[in-house]
Every structure is written in structure tokens, then in C-alpha cells.
XYZ file of C-alpha atoms in Angstrom:
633
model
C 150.195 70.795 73.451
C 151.909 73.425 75.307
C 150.430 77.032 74.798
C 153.748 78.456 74.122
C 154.502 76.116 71.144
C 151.105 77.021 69.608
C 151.360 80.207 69.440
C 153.614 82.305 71.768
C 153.151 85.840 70.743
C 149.470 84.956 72.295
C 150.152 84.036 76.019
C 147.512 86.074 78.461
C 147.787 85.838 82.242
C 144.013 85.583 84.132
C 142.825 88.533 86.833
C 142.262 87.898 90.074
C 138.794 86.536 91.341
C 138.334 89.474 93.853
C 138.322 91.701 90.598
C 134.398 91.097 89.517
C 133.610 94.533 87.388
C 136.723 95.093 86.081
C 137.932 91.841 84.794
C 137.283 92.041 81.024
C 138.487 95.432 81.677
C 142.217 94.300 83.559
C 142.451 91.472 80.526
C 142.209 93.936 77.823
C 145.222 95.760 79.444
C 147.004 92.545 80.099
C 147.166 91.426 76.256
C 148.232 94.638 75.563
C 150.914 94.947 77.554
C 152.542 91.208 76.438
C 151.460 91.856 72.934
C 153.604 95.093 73.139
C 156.290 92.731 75.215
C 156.279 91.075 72.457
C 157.010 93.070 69.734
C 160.638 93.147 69.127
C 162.195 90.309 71.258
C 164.085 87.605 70.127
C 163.349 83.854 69.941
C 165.132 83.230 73.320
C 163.188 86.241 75.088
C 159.698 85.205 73.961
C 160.312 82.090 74.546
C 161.028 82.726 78.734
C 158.359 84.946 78.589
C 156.057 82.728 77.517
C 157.050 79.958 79.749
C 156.181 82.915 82.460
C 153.196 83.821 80.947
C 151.938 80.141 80.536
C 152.307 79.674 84.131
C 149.952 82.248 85.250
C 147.266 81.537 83.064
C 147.112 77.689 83.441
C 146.805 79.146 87.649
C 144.603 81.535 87.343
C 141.026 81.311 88.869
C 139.436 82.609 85.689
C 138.866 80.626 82.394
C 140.587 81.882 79.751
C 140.249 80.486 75.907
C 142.079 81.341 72.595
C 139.692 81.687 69.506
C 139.620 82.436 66.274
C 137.335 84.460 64.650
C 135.047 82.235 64.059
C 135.334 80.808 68.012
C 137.092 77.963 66.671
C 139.214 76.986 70.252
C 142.877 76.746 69.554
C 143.724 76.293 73.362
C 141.844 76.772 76.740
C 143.038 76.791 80.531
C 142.406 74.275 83.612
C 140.476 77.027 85.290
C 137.739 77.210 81.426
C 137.534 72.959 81.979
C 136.602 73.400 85.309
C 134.206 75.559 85.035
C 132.518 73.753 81.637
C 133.154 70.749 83.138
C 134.830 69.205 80.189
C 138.770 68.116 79.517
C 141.158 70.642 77.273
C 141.073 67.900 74.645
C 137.751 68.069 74.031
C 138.008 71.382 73.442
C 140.614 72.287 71.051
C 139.252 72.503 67.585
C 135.598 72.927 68.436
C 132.900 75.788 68.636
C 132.076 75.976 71.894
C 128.366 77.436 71.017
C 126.777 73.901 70.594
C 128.583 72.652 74.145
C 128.418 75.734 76.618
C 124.372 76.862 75.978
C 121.433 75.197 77.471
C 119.194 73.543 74.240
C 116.512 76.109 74.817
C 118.852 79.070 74.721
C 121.515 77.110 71.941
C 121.781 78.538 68.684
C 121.188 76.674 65.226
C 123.834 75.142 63.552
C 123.207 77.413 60.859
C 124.104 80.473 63.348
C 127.055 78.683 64.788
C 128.664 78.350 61.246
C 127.850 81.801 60.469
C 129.469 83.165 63.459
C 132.039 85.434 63.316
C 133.751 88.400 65.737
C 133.210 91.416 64.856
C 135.250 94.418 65.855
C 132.805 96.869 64.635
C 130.293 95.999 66.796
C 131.636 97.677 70.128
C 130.915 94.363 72.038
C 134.269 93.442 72.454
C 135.402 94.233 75.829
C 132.165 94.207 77.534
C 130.667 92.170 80.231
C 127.985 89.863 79.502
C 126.299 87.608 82.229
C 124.644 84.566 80.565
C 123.405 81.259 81.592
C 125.534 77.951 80.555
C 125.738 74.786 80.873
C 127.983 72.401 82.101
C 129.040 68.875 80.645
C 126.682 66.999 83.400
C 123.754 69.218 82.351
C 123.877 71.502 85.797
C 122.922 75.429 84.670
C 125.361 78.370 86.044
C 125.861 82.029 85.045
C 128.682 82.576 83.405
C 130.547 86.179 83.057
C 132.521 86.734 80.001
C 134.477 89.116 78.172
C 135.918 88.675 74.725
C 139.211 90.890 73.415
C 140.891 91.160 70.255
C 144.671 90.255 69.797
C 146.887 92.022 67.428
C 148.018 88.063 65.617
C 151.460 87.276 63.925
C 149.809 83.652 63.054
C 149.865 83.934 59.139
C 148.280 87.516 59.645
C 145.106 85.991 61.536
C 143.433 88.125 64.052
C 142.980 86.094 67.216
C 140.495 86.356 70.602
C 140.939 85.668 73.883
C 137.783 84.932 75.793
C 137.541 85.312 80.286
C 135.062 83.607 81.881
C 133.945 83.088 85.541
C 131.352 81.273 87.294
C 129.137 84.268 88.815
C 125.834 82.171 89.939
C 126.243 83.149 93.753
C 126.687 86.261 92.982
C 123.596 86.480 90.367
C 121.496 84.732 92.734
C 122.344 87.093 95.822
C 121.475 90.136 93.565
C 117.954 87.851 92.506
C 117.439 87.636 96.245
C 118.505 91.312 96.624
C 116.356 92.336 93.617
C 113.511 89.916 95.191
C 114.247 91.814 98.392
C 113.832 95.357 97.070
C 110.543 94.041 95.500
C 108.794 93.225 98.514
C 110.039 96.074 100.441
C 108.687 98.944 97.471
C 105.700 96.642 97.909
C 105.297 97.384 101.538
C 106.033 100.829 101.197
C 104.042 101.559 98.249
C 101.287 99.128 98.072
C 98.316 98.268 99.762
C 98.996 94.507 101.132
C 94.728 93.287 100.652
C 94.189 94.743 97.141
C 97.479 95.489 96.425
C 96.690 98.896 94.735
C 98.944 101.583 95.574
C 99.135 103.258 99.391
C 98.772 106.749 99.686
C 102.475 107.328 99.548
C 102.591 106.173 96.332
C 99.537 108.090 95.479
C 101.104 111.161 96.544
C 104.103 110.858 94.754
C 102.196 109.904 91.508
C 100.134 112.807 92.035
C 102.607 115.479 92.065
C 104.167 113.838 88.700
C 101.070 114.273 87.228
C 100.371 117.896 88.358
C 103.857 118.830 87.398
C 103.094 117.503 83.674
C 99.470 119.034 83.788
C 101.513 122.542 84.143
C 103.369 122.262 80.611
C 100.502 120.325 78.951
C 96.768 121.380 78.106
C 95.228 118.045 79.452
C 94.164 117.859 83.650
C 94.225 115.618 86.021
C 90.954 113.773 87.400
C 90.549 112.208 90.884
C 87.662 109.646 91.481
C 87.247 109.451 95.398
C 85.372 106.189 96.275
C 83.966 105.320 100.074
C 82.229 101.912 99.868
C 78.472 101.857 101.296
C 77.041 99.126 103.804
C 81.132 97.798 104.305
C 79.986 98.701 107.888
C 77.037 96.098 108.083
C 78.887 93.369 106.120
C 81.714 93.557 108.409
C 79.214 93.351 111.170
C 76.885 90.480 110.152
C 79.617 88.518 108.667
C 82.646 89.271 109.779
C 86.595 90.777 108.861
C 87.425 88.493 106.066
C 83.781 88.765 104.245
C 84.496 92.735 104.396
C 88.060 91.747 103.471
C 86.609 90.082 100.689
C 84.745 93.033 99.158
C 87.705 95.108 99.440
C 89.924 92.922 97.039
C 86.634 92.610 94.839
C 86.463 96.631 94.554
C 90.019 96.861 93.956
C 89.951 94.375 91.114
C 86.879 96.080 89.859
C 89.025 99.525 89.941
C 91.986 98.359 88.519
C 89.675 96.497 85.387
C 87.917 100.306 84.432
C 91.313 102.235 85.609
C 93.247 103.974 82.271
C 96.110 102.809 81.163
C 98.366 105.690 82.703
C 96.073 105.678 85.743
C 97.037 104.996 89.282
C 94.321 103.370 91.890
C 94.702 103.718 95.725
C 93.271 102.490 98.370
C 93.713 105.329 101.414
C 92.327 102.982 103.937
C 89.281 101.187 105.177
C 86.888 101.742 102.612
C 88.351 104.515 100.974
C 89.556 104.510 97.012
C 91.001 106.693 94.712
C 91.613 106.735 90.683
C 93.975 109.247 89.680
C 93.174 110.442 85.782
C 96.593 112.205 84.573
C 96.632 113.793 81.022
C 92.675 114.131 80.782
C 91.040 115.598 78.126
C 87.343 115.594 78.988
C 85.738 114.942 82.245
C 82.911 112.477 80.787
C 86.007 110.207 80.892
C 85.511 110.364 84.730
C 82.221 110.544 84.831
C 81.869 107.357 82.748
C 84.192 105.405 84.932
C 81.868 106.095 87.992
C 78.832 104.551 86.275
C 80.701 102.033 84.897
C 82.000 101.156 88.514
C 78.682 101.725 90.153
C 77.207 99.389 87.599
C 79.955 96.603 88.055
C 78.908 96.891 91.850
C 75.586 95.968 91.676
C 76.445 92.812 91.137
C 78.171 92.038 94.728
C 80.580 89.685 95.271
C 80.290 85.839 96.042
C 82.190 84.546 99.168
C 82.498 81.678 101.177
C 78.836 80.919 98.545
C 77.124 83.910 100.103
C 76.318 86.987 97.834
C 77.885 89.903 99.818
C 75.357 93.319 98.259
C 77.241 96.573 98.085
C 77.174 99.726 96.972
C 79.458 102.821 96.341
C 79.359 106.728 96.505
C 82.096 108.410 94.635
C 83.355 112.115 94.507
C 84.298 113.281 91.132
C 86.784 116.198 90.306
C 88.960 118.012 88.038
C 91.783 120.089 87.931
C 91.730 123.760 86.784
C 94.160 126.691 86.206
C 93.985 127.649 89.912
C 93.911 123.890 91.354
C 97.280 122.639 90.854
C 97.409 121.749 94.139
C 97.001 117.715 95.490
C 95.513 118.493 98.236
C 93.020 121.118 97.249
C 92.283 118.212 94.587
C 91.139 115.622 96.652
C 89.438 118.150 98.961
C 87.553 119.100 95.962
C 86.914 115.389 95.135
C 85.882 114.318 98.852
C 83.409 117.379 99.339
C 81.873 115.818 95.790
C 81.213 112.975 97.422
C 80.279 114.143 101.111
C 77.438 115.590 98.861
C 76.697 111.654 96.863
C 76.422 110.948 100.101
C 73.695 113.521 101.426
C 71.667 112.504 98.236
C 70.871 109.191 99.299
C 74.733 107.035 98.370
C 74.956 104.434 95.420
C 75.335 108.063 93.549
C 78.398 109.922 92.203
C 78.790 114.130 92.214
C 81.212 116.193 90.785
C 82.926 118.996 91.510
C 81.535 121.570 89.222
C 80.104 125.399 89.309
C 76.918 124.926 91.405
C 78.954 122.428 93.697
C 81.883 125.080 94.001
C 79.568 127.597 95.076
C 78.645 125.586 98.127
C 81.862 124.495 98.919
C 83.510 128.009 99.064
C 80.265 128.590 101.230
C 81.148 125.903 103.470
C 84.751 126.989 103.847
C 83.534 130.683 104.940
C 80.713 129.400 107.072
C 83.599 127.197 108.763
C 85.545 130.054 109.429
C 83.118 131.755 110.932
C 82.021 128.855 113.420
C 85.855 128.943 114.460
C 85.600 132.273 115.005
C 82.426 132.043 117.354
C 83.274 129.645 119.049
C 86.689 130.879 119.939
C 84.583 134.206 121.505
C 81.857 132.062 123.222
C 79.673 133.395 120.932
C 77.206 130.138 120.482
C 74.191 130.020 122.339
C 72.271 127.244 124.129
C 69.329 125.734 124.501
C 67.488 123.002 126.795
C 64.916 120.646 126.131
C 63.266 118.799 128.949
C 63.365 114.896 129.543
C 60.364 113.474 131.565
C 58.866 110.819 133.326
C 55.542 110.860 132.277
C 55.077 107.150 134.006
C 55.865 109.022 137.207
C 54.368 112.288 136.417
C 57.866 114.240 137.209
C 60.857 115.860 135.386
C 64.219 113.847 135.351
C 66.750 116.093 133.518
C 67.310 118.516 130.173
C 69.166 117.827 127.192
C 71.904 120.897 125.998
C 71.649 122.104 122.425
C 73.579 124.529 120.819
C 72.434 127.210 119.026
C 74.192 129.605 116.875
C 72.439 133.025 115.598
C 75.444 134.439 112.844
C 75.378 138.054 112.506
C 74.533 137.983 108.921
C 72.991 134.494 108.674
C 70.671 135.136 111.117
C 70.175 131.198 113.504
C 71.947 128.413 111.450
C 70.461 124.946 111.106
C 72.264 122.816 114.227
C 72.532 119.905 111.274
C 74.942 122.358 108.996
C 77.326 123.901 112.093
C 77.460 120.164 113.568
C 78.738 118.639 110.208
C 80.986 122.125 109.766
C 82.119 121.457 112.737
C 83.112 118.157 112.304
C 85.031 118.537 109.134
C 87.247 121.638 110.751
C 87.973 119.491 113.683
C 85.844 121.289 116.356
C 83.456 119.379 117.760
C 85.631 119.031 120.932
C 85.041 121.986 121.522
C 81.798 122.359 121.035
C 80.819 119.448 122.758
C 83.271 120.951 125.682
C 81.118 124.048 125.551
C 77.290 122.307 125.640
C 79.109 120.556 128.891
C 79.816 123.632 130.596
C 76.304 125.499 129.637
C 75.130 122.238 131.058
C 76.983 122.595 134.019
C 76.097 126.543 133.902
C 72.494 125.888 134.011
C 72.569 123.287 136.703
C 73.898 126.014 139.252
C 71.378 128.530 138.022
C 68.146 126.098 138.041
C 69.100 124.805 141.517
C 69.027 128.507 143.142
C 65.749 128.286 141.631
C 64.677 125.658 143.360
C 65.486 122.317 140.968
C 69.015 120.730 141.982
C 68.255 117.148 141.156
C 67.642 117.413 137.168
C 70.461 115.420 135.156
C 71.432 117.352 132.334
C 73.122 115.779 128.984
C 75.271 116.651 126.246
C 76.329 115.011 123.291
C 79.911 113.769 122.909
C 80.931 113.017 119.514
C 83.993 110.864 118.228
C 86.600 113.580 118.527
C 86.029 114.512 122.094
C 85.741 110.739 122.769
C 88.909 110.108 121.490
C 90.353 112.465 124.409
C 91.787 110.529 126.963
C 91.302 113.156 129.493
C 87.597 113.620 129.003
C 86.929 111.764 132.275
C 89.399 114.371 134.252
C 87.816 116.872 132.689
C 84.440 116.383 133.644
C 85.415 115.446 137.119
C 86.802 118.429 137.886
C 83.976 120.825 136.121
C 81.102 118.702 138.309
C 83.307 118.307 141.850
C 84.028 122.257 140.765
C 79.851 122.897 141.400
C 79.578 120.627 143.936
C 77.253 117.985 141.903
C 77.230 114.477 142.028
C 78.831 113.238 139.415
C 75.748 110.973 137.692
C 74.018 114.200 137.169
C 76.075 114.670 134.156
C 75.137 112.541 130.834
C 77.293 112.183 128.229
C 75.180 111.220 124.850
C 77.249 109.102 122.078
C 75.451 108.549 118.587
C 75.029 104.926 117.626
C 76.664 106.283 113.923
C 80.165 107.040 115.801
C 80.562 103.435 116.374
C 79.018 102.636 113.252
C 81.550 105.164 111.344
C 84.362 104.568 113.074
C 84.575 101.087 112.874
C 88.272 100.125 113.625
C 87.679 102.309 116.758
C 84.954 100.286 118.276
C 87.084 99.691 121.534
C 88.395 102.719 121.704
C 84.454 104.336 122.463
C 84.004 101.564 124.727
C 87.325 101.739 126.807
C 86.196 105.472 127.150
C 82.074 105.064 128.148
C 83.352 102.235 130.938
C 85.755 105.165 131.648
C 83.408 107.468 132.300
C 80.717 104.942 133.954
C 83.879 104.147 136.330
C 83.617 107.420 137.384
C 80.648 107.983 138.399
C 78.769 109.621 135.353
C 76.208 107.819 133.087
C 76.886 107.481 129.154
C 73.167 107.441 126.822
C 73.656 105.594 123.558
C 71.766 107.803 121.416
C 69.682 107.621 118.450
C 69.341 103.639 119.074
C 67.486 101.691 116.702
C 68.673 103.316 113.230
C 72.509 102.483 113.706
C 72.799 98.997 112.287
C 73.577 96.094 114.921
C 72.139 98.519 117.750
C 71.738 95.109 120.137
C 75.533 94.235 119.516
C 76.653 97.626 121.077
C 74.635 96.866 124.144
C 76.752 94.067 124.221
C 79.811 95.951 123.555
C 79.048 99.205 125.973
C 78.479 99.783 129.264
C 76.021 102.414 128.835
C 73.791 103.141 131.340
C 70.727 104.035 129.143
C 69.921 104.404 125.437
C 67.829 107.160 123.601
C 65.132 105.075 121.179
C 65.465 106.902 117.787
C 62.066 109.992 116.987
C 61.841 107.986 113.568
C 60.819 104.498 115.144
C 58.720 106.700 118.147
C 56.939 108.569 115.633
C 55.072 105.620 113.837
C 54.354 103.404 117.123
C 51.034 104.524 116.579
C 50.880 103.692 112.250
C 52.901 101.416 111.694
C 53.142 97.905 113.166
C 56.383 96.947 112.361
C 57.960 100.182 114.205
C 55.919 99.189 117.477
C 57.119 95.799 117.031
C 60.427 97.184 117.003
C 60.568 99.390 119.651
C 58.269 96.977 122.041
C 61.535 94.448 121.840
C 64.037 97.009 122.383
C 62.190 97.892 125.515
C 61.558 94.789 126.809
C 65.285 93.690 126.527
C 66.146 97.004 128.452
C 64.615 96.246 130.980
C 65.942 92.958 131.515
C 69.341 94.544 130.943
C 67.960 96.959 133.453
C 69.437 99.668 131.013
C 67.394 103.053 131.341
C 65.122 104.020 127.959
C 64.437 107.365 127.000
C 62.215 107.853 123.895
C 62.733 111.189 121.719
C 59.953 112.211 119.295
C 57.140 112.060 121.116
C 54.783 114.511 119.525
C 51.327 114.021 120.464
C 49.290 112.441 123.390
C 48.809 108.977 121.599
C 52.374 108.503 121.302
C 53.064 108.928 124.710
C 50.105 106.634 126.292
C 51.380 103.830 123.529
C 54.891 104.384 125.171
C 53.568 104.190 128.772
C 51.638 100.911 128.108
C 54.987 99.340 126.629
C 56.414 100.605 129.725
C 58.433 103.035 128.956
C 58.206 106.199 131.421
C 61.133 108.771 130.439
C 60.358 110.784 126.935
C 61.281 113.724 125.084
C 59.693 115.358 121.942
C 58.085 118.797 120.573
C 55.050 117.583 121.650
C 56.111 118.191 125.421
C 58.613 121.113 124.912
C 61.509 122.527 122.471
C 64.243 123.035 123.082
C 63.974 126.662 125.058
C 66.662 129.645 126.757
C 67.006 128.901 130.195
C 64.705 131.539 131.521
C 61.858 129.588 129.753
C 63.314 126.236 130.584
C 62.826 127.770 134.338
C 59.254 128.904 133.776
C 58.279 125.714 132.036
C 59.799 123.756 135.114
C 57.338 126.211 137.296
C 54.129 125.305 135.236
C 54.637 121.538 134.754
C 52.204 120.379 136.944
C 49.396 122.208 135.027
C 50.673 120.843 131.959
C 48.518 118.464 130.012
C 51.015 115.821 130.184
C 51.195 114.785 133.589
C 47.310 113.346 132.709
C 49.350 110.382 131.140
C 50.751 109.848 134.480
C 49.468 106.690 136.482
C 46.919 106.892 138.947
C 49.168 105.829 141.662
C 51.270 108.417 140.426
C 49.139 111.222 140.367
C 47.949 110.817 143.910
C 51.942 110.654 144.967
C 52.425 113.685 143.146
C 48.998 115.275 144.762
């Protein structure tokens, strides 16, 4: 039946498919604009309109459906049957509820008969995306809009519902959505444990702060640094450390509150962020609980992996309602778990404050001192008691503060590090080192070597090679009089930068200068860096030297690490050596070069000079070897 000779006061025309938002929007207008067409035309007039009118919407792209108010169908369009899938007969007459719906999302029959439009409700008019179904069972989304007609049909109020098929354009905003996921992923989250990055710590952080300000709660920060990561990554390899890392994080994210935010900052590095806080046992109860969930390891590949953690506990106050000074607070709290041993938490409290704002002056003061030259050095001798002769000095600063009187090396060394200038104090050691060369050979001893340590930082500076070139071609020295010293714990703590160290020690071998691994034998793996560097010697550790003589399992230790020197024909000095024992155990194993308390301290240079003088009256050149002695003589 034709539309017109249903009901022709009722004709609607269907919107273009370009028109995606404002359909429902463009329909609405439509009927109003016939309906008021309508109004007031004769029989002949609505009659050519509607033949106009019945044109368009049987063309139109959109389906388009006449209902009654109960969504009885009193006449549909070629464009709604294409889209349902179904023929215009089957339609008229019928509620299309039980026919369009999937059966999982189809209503009861119950509802169905119930149904009715309702005007009140302020859904009429509005887009609604849904999911449909067509007659051969395929699913599709399906856009519609619903609006009321003013009816002349014995008074009834009739509805005329637009539909389109919108699944390409659902599923490129799923992919888009899907897209957007990934990417705040990436830019937000960690990618192993997938707790938040530190950008989305920060951000969190300041929320929280901001918050803190109009409320009486605080925020808490729980800084985590995993212990022995290091070792397992060593012995085992990058995915068994991988593996603990995802087994913190879940561990973290199982005792983390509910309006919490966990982070991993890199490496090993955690934090739990504690917004509206009420009491800090809350924080100090998650770090036992963590440390206690710990214990237990983690099981991979059917090995137990045994770690630990140190964590850094802190608050904020009226005056800290800052982010950074937060976590600075939190990470000197656990700088200090650490000194006590790890597997330990600290937080920031009174006594802990105390030493921090100590810290912070004492750092300023170092800066200071050492931007006037105002450290001192000292040099301790190196020997060859094997041979009966001096081979070089080690350089050690010294710093005497005006109102501290001398400061432990220890305390300055770690200030140091933490302000960023141990460049330039290992800079300065090499030129007192250099200093003292020129003085002690006007006195008569050019060939000594002299060392000074070179931490990470000054490492990391590609131009340390240059730099040192210059300073000894400067004093006209050879260049392998100059010894740079790198700790076995700056490989050890600096993991990711492994090949960075060693690209710079075959640097400096390259040129001519010798690199000492130092304080060998306590780093862990100390035989795979000999692998790894090109050092020319190592320094054997004072706390494996020091109990050759009482305990048999240091000997042991330090017998092997000699004997594979030597067939690595890698030099050996041994530091510690405190007594005469120690030394004749040493020179048995066959080690000749040593350096201790027991032979000298460290010492100005104007004692280093008269030491030098007296040597051969000391008592240790009776260690030396017959043969030795009677070269010497």
C-alpha cells in the first residue's frame, strides 16, 4: 500500500548519509515543516505533496518507519528493509522489538506488550547507537532517532523512527578508542609491570598535593629499591631479573590502597603514593607487609629467585607540599635502610630530619670548598715488597671544614655524590696527583705511578681521556704513570651502564694510561668484569687481605684470584696489609705490590717525601727476597 493512501498528513523525507550527528536532529525539522505544510491545504494539494514527499523517502539512504505508540509499524521504507534485511510486508503490523534485537539483548514479551512512547521522557529526538540484528542473524550497530508527529488519524499521535547502519563507523572509533588505549598506556605505564611511569606519577602527585591543601589528611610516599636485583640479573640473566620485577609490582599493587597509585621509576626503583592519609602506621604497615611478602621470592623458569627490599618512608607536612621535596624526603629515608644493613625500611621523621638538613648544609659547604680549592690531599704509598722497592702512591682527599674540623672521606665522598660533584673531585685528586709527581721528581723520584679514583660520573665524561692527556703531556710524563682507580660497585650499581665503563677503561688503556679495578673481590661477579674490562690491574679488597692469615676461606679466595691474574698477566695490588704476617702470606702466594696502615697512611707530601728517603731502613723491605735484597744492596 502506497504511503500516501495510508496516511498522507504523515509523509517524512530521509537526511542525507553525509549528515551522521545531526540526523535525528534534520528529521525532527523535516516533519515539522510538512506537518505545518500540511495544515490547511486541500485534498488536491496534499495529495501532490505527498506523491513528492513519498518519493524522497522511499530514496533516501536512511530507514525511516511509521509507528504508533506502541511501535506497532504502519509503513516502513526500502532503505529500513535493507538494512533489517527483511521485506516491507513483513513488517507492517508488527513490533519490531522481537525481530530487530539480538536474543541476548531482546526484551520479554511481557516488555514488548507493555511498550509505549513516551513524550515525557526527553528521549525523543536523541541519538541512540545500539546493536541489531538482521533477518540472516549477522549483528550491526544501528543509529536511531525516534520523533513525535502531531496525527489527524482519529486523533492518534504517531512516530516516525530514522535509522542507519553505523558499524564502520563504531568499529573505527573501537579501533580509535583501542588506539588511544595503548598509546595512554605507553605514555603512562610501565610496559614490564605495567604500574604507572613516572609521568603519570607526577601528575597523580600534584592532584594529590593540591587536595592535601584544602583537606586535613597528607600524602605518603613509599620509595622502594629492590636488593640483590644486581646479582640475579648477573647469575641468571635479563628475563629472571625481569621476572622479579613483575613479581614486585604485583606484590605492590596487591598491598597498594584503593586510591593509591604505584610506580615503577626505573630499574629497580618503586614508588606507592598514599593520598588522603590519616596516620602514617598506614605506611609503615605496608612496608612490613611488603617486606614480609618478599621473603618468599619468586619461582621462575622452577628456580626460587631470593630477594629482598629497602624502602624509604615519608610524609607530608605543612611546609612539604612540594613533590619533589617529598620524594627527596622519602629517598634520603631509604639511603639510610640502606646504610643499616637493607631488607629494612626508615622513615622520614624528627631524628632523620635532623640529619638530612645536616646533610644538605654539609653539601653546601663541600660545593663551596671545592669551588675555592680548598680540599686537601693526601698520599699513601704502594710497594713492592717482592722486589724490595716503591712503585707509586695512591691520592686521597682530605677535607679539614672550618668548623667541623677533618671530615670522614666516607661522608664528603657520598655528599659528593648525591650533589653531583664527584667529577670534580675526582678531577682535583688527578691534578694533586699530577702536582705531586713534578714536586717528588725534583726530589729525586720521577718514576712512581700515582692513582686516583674515578667514580661513575667522571666516567661517564667522554672527554676524560683528552683531559688527562693533556694534564700528563702538560708535565712531560709518560702517560702510564697515571692510574685511574674504578670501584667494582660502579659497575655493580650501574648496571644498564656496564658498557659504557668499559668503552671508557679500553679508552683510556688505548691511550696509554692504566685503569685498576678496585676493591675486587667484594663486588659480586668480580671474575666476569675481568672478562668484561680491559683493566690493566685490580686492587684485592683490605676485608679479604685482612683475614689471609685467620680465616681459610679468605686465603682460599684471594690465592685463586691471584693465581688467575697472573695467567691473565693482570697486575695485583693488595690493600690492607697491616702487619708483617700478612705481607709474608701475600709474598708466598706471590703477590709483590701492597698497600695498608701497616706500611704507611696516607701522609702530606712533605712526609710522603721523607718516608720515600727512609724506606730502605724500613722494616719492610726484610720481606723482600734474598735475590732482591742483594739487587737492592
Amino acid at each position: 500500500m502506497r504511503l500516501a493512501r495510508i496516511c498522507m498528513p504523515y509523509i517524512v523525507v530521509g537526511v542525507s548519509l553525509e549528515i551522521v550527528l545531526a540526523s535525528g536532529l534534520l528529521l525532527v525539522a523535516v516533519i515539522g515543516t510538512v506537518a505545518a505544510y500540511m495544515r490547511g491545504k486541500s485534498l488536491h494539494e496534499i495529495q501532490s505533496a505527498s506523491s513528492t514527499f513519498e518519493i524522497v523517502a522511499q530514496h533516501a539512504n536512511d530507514g525511516i518507519v511509521l509507528q504508533q505508540a506502541d511501535a506497532t509499524i504502519l509503513w516502513c521504507n526500502d532503505a529500513y528493509c535493507q538494512i533489517m534485511g527483511r521485506d516491507p510486508t513483513f513488517w507492517v503490523g508488527k513490533r519490531p522489538q522481537k525481530w530487530v534485537y539480538p536474543p541476548d539483548l531482546c526484551p520479554s514479551d511481557e516488555e514488548i506488550e507493555a511498550f509505549r512512547y513516551d513524550e515525557n521522557s526527553g528521549e525523543l529526538g536523541l541519538l541512540r547507537v545500539q546493536e541489531n540484528m538482521r533477518a540472516d542473524g549477522s549483528r550491526f550497530w544501528n543509529q536511531t532517532s525516534v520523533s513525535a508527529v502531531p496525527g489527524v488519524r482519529d486523533g492518534e499521535r504517531l512516530y516516525v523512527l530514522s535509522c542507519r547502519d553505523v558499524t564502520k563507523q563504531v568499529e573505527r572509533e573501537a579501533a580509535l578508542a583501542l588506539a588511544n588505549e595503548k598509546l595512554e598506556k605507553a605514555v603512562n605505564y610501565d610496559a614490564l609491570t605495567g604500574l604507572a611511569n613516572r609521568r603519570k606519577l607526577m601528575a597523580f602527585f600534584e592532584e594529590a598535593l593540591l587536595e592535601a591543601n584544602h583537606r586535613a589528611h597528607e600524602v605518603g610516599v613509599v620509595h622502594i629499591d629492590l636488593d640483590k636485583f644486581k646479582e640475579i640479573n648477573d647469575t641468571h640473566g635479563h628475563a629472571a631479573g625481569d621476572a622479579v620485577l613483575i613479581d614486585a609490582a604485583q606484590k605492590l599493587r596487591r598491598l597498594k590502597p584503593i586510591q593509591g597509585l604505584t610506580a615503577r621509576l626505573g630499574g629497580d626503583e618503586f614508588i606507592m603514593l598514599v593520598p588522603n592519609l590519616v596516620r602514617a602506621d598506614v605506611l609503615t604497615q605496608i612496608a612490613q607487609d611488603f617486606l614480609n611478602a618478599v621473603s618468599d621470592g619468586c619461582y621462575w623458569n622452577g628456580i626460587r629467585l631470593n630477594y629482598s627490599a629497602s624502602l624509604g618512608l615519608a610524609v607530608s607536612a605543612e611546609k612539604c607540599r612540594s613533590s619533589e621535596e617529598l620524594i627527596n624526603r622519602a629517598d634520603f629515608a631509604l639511603y639510610e635502610a640502606k646504610s643499616k644493613g637493607r631488607n629494612t625500611f626508615m622513615i622520614y621523621d624528627a631524628p632523620l630530619a635532623r640529619a638530612h638538613v645536616e646533610k644538605k648544609r654539609l653539601a653546601a659547604d663541600l660545593a663551596q670548598a671545592l669551588r675555592h680549592d680548598e680540599l686537601s690531599f693526601h698520599f699513601q704509598p704502594i710497594v713492592n715488597l717482592k722486589e724490595g722497592r716503591i712503585e707509586g702512591f695512591e691520592t686521597l682527599a682530605r677535607w679539614h671544614h672550618p668548623q667541623r674540623g677533618l671530615v670522614n672521606p666516607g661522608q664528603f665522598i657520598d655528599v659528593a655524590h648525591d650533589i653531583g660533584l664527584l667529577e670534580d673531585l675526582d678531577m682535583s685528586a688527578m691534578r694533586a696527583a699530577i702536582a705531586a709527581k713534578q714536586h717528588l721528581r725534583s726530589c729525586g723520584f720521577p718514576d712512581l705511578y700515582a692513582s686516583f679514583n674515578a667514580s661513575f660520573q667522571t666516567l661517564q665524561n667522554e672527554a676524560l681521556a683528552d683531559t688527562m692527556t693533556w694534564a700528563m703531556d702538560a708535565a712531560d710524563f709518560p702517560r702510564h704513570q697515571l692510574v685511574a682507580e674504578v670501584l667494582e660497585t660502579v659497575i655493580i650499581d650501574n648496571p644498564s651502564q656496564d658498557m659504557t665503563v668499559a668503552q671508557q677503561i679500553a679508552r683510556l688503556e688505548a691511550a696509554g694510561f692504566r685503569a685498576r679495578l678496585d676493591d675486587f673481590g667484594v663486588g659480586y661477579a668480580g671474575l666476569a668484569h675481568l672478562a668484561q674490562l680491559s683493566v690493566h690491574g685490580i686492587k684485592i679488597d683490605r676485608s679479604l687481605i685482612r683475614q689471609i692469615c685467620s680465616d681459610v676461606t679468605s686465603k682460599r679466595i684471594v690465592t685463586a684470584i691471584l693465581s688467575l691474574a697472573n695467567e691473565l698477566k693482570i697486575d695485583v695490588v693488595a690493600e690492607g696489609v697491616e702487619n708483617l704476617e700478612i705481607a709474608r702470606q701475600l709474598v708466598e702466594a706471590n703477590c709483590a705490590s701492597m698497600q695498608g696502615y701497616g706500611i704507611a697512611y696516607p701522609m702530606p707530601l712533605p712526609d710522603l717525601i721523607a718516608w720515600l728517603h727512609d724506606f730502605e731502613n724500613n722494616m719492610w723491605t726484610d720481606i723482600a727476597q734474598p735475590e732482591a735484597k742483594q739487587s737492592a744492596g
